[in-house]
Coordinates of C-alpha atoms in Angstrom, one line a residue:
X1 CA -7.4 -147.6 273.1
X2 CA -9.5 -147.2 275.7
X3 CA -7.9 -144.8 277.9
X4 CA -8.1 -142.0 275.2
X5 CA -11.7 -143.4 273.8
X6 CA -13.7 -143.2 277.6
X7 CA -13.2 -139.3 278.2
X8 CA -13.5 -138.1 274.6
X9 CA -17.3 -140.2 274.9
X10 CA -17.8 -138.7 277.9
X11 CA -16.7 -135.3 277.0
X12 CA -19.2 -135.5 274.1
X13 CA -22.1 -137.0 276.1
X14 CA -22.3 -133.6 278.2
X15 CA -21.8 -131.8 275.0
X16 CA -25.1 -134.0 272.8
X17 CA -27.3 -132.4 274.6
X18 CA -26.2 -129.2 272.8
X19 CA -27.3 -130.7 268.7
X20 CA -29.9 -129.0 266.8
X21 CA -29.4 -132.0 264.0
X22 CA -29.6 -135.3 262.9
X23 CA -29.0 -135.4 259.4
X24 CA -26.7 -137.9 257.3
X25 CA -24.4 -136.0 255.2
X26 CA -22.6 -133.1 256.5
X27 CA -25.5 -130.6 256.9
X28 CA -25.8 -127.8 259.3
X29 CA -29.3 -125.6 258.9
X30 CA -28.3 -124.6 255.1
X31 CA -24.6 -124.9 255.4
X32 CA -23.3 -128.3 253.8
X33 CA -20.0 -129.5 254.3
X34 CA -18.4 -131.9 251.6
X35 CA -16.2 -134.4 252.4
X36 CA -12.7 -133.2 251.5
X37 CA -9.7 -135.3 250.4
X38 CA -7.2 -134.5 252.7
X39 CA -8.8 -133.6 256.0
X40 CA -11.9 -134.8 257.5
X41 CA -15.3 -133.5 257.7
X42 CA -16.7 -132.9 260.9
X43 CA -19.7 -134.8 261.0
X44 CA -21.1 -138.8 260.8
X45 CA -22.6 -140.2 258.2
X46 CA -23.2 -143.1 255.9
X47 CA -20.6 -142.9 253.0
X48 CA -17.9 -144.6 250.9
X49 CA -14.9 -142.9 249.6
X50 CA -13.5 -145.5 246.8
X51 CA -11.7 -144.6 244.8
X52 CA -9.0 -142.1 246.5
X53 CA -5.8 -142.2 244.4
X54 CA -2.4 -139.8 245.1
X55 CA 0.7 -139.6 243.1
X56 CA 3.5 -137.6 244.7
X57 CA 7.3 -137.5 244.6
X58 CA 8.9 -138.5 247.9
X59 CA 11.4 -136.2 249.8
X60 CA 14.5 -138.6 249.1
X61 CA 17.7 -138.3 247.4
X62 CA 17.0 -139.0 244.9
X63 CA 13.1 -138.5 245.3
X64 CA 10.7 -141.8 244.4
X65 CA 7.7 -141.8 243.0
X66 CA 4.8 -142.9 245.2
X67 CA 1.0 -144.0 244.1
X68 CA -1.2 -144.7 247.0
X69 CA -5.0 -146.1 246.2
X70 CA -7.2 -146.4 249.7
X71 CA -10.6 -147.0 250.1
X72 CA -13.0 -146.0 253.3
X73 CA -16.5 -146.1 254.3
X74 CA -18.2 -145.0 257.3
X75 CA -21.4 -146.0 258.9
X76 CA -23.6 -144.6 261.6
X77 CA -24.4 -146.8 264.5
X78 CA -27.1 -144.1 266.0
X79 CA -27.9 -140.6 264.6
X80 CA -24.5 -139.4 266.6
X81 CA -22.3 -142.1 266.8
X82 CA -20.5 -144.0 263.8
X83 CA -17.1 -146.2 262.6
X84 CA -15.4 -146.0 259.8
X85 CA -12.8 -148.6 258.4
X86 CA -10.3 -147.3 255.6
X87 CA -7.1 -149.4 253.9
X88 CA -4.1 -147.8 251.8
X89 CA -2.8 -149.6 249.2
X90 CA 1.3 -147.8 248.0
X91 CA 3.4 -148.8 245.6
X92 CA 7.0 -146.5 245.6
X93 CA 9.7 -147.0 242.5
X94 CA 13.1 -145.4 243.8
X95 CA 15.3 -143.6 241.1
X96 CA 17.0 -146.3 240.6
X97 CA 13.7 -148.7 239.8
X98 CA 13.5 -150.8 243.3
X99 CA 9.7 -151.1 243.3
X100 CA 7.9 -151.4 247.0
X101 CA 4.5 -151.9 247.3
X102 CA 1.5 -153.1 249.6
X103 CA -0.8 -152.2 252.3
X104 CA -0.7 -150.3 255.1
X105 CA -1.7 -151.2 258.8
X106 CA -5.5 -151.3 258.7
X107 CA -7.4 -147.9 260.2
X108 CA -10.6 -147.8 262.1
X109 CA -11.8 -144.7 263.6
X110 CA -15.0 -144.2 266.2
X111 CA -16.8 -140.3 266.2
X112 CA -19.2 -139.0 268.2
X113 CA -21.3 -135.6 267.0
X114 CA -20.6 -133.5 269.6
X115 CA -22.3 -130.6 268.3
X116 CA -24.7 -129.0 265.1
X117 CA -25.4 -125.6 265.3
X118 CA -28.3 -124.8 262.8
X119 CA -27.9 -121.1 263.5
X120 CA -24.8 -120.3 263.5
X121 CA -23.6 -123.6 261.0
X122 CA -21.3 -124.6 263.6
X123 CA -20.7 -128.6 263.5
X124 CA -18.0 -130.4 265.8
X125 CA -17.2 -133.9 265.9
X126 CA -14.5 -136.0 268.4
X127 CA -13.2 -139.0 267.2
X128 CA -10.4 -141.9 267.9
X129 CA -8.3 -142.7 265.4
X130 CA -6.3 -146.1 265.4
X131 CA -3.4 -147.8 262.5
X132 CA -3.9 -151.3 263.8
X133 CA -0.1 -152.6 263.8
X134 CA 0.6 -156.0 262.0
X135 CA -2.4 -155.6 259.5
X136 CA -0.3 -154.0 256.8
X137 CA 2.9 -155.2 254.8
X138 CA 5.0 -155.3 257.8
X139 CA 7.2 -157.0 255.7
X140 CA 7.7 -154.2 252.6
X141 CA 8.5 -151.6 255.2
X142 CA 5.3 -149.8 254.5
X143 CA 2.9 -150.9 257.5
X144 CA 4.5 -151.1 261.4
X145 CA 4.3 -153.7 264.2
X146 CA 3.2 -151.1 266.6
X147 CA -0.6 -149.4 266.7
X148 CA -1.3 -145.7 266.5
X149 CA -3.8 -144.2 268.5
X150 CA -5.0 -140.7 267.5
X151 CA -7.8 -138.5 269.5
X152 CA -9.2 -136.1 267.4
X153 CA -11.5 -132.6 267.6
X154 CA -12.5 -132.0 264.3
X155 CA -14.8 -128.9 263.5
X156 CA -16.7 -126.6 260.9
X157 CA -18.1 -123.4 260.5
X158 CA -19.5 -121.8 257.9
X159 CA -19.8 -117.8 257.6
X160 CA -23.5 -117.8 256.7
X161 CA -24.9 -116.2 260.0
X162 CA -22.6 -112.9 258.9
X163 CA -24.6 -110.0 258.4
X164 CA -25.9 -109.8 254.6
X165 CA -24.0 -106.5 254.4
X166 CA -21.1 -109.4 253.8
X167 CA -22.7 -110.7 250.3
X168 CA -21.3 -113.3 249.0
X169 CA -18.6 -113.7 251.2
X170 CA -21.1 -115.9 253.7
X171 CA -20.5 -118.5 251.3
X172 CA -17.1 -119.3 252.6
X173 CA -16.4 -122.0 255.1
X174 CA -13.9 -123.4 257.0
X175 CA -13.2 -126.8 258.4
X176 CA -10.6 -128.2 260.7
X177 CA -9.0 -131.3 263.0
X178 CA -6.8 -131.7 265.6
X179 CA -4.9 -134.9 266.6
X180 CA -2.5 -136.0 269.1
X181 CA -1.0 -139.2 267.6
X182 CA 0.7 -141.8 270.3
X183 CA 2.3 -145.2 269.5
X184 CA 1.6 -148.0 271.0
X185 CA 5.5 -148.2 271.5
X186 CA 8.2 -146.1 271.9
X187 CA 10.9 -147.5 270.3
X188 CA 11.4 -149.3 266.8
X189 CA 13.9 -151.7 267.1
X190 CA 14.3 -152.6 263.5
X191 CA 14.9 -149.3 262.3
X192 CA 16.7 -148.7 265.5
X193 CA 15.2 -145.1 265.9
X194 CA 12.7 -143.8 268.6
X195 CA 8.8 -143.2 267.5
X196 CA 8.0 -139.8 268.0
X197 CA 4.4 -138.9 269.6
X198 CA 3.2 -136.0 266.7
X199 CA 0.6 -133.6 266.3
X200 CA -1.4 -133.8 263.6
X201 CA -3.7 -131.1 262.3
X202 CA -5.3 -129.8 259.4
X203 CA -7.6 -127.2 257.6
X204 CA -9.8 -126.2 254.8
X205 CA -11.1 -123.2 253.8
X206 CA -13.8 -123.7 251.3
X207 CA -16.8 -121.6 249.3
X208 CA -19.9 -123.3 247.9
X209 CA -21.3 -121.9 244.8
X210 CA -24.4 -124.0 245.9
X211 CA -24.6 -121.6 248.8
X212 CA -24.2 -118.6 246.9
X213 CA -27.1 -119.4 244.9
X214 CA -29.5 -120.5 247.7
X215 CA -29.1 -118.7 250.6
X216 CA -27.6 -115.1 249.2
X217 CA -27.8 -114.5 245.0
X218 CA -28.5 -116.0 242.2
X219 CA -25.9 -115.4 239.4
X220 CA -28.0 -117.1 236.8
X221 CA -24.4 -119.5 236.4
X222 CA -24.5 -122.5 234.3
X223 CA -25.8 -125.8 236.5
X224 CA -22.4 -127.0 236.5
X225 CA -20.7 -124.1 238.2
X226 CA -23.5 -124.2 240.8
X227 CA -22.2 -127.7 241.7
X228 CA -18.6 -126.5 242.4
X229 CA -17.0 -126.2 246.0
X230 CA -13.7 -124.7 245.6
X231 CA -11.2 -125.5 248.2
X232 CA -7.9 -125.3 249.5
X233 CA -6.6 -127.7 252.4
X234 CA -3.7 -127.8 254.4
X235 CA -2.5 -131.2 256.2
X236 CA 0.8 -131.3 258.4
X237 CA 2.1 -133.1 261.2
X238 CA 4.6 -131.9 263.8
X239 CA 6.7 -133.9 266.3
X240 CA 6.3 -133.5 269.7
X241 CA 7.6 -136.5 272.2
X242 CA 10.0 -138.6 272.3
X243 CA 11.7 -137.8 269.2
X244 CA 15.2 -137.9 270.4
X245 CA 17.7 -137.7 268.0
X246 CA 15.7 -136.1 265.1
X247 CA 14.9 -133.2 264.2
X248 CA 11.3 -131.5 264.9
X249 CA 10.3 -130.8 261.4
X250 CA 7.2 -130.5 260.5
X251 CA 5.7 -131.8 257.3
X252 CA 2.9 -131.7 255.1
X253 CA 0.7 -130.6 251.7
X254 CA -1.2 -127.2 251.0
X255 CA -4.1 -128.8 248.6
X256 CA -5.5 -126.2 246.7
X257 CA -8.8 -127.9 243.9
X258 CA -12.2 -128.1 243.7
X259 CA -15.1 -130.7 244.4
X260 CA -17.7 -131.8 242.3
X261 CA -21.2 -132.0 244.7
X262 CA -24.3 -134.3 243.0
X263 CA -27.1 -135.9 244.5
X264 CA -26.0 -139.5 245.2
X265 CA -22.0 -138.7 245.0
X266 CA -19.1 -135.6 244.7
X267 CA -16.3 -135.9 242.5
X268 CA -12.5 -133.8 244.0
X269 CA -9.3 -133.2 242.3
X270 CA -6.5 -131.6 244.4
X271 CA -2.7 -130.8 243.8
X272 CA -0.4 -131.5 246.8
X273 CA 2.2 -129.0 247.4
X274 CA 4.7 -129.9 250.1
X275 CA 5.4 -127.8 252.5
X276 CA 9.1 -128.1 253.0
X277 CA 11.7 -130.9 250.8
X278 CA 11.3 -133.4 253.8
X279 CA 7.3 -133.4 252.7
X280 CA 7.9 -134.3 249.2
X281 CA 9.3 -133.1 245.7
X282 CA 7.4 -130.8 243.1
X283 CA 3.1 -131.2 243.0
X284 CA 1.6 -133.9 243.3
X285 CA -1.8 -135.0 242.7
X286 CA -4.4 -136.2 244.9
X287 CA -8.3 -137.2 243.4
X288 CA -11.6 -139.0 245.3
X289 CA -15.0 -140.4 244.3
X290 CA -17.2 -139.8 247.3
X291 CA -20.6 -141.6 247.4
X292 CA -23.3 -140.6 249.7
X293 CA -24.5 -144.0 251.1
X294 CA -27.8 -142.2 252.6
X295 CA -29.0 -141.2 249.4
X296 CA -28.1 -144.5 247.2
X297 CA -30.0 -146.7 249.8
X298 CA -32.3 -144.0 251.9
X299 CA -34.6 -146.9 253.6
X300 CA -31.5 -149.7 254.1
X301 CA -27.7 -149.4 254.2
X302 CA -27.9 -145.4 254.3
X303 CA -29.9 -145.4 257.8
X304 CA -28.6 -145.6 261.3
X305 CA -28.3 -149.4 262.6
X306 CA -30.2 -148.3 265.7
X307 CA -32.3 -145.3 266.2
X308 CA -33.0 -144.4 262.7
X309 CA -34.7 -141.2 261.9
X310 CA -38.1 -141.1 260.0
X311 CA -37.2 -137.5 258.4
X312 CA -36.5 -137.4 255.0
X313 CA -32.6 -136.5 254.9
X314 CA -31.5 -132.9 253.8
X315 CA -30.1 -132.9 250.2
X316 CA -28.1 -130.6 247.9
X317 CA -29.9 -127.5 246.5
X318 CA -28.3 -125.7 243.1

């Protein structure tokens, strides 16, 4: 892990020096970005996601049905650095009514704020991902005995520093990550197939009524609408190396829904529509309860372990 780990640090040392913020949640000058479902947001923070349940119909013939229930929560070491530790829990039925189910491998994943941009709501965030092999139900077929190791750029950027002649399309935003997923070996030998190396990238594009109403017009919308940040996502993953013998296909969801922002938590529903029959069968569905740590415990839990901050942090305006 450390080969990939050292230079992504030391690429976002130089690039610290550049933040304008040090805010929990995903904040950038009046731009907030919300954790999303099936992406990442690009900034540290002190949160839990827990509930996040999926139901989708696999890409076999004939397709299976597939719940997954995972749980993750992140926590900020300093204002810039944090961890986060996540754990899927699936359960597939084939056609036929052959029920698997269990964990998957374990997932741990280190960030570093590279960059907030007040101005021009710019926030970007590296990170290394890692599925810890032989922490999952190896035996069920749905966890692995090797490790994946991801480095990831992950960014956002919202439209607000457009001129106002734009209106109310400065309320849009879009957020993004990029992965380059390696396996800690290359070959499985008890599925007998190589382990491809795979890209693995994703995007939202999103518009905050709470936006609209601060920082351009006020509609006079009921408070509930105000709350709303509708969004559509798209996650996929594309082989790259060492995938002899299969075909490159590339596979993923386009996640159009909406999220729910409060004051201590948000609230997202999604569909899943696969991209392609290998990605899945008809929509699926994909829903979250987010809790903002910071704000449930502002003095304890929800500060950094080391360097905390004596600002108040930024909350939600509607």
């Amino acid at each position: 892990m450390s080969r990939h780990l050292l230079p992504t640090l030391a690429l976002a040392g130089v690039a610290a020096a550049f933040s304008t913020d040090a805010f929990a949640h995903c904040f950038v000058g009046a731009r907030f970005f919300p954790a999303t479902l099936a992406t990442d947001d690009p900034c540290v923070a002190d949160e839990l996601s827990l509930p996040t349940v999926s139901w989708s119909k696999t890409g076999d013939f004939p397709p299976a049905t597939a719940w997954d229930f995972s749980g993750e929560i992140s926590k900020r070491i300093t204002e810039n650095f944090g961890i986060s530790v996540g754990q899927d829990w699936t359960s597939i039925r084939q056609a036929d009514g052959t029920l698997t189910q269990g964990f998957q491998n374990l997932e741990t994943t280190l960030q570093y704020q590279i960059l907030r941009d007040r101005e021009h709501e710019l926030a970007i965030l590296s990170g290394v991902i890692v599925d810890w092999g032989r922490t999952g139900s190896t035996g069920s077929g749905l966890a692995t005995d090797y490790s994946l190791v991801t480095p990831t750029i992950y960014f956002g950027k919202g439209f607000g520093d457009l001129p106002s002649s734009f209106s109310w399309f400065r309320a849009f935003a879009v957020t993004g990550q990029v992965g380059y997923e390696i396996p800690t070996s290359s070959f499985d030998f008890t599925q007998n197939v190589f382990i491809p190396q795979q890209l693995v990238y994703g995007a939202s594009l999103q518009y905050s009524m709470s936006y609209l109403k601060s920082e351009i017009v006020d509609l006079g919308l009921p408070d509930f609408i105000n709350h709303l940040i509708p969004v559509i996502e798209l996650s996929l993953s594309t082989p790259v190396a060492n995938n002899f013998g299969n075909p490159y296909t590339t596979t993923g969801t386009v996640n159009p829904g909406v999220i729910w922002v409060g004051s201590h938590f948000q609230v997202g529903l999604e569909a899943m529509i696969p991209v392609n029959r290998a990605s899945g069968t008809g929509v699926g569905v994909l829903g979250q309860l987010h809790l903002y740590l910071d704000d449930m415990f502002p003095s304890t839990f929800g500060q950094p372990l080391f360097g905390a901050s004596p600002t108040t942090p930024r909350k939600m305006t509607f």
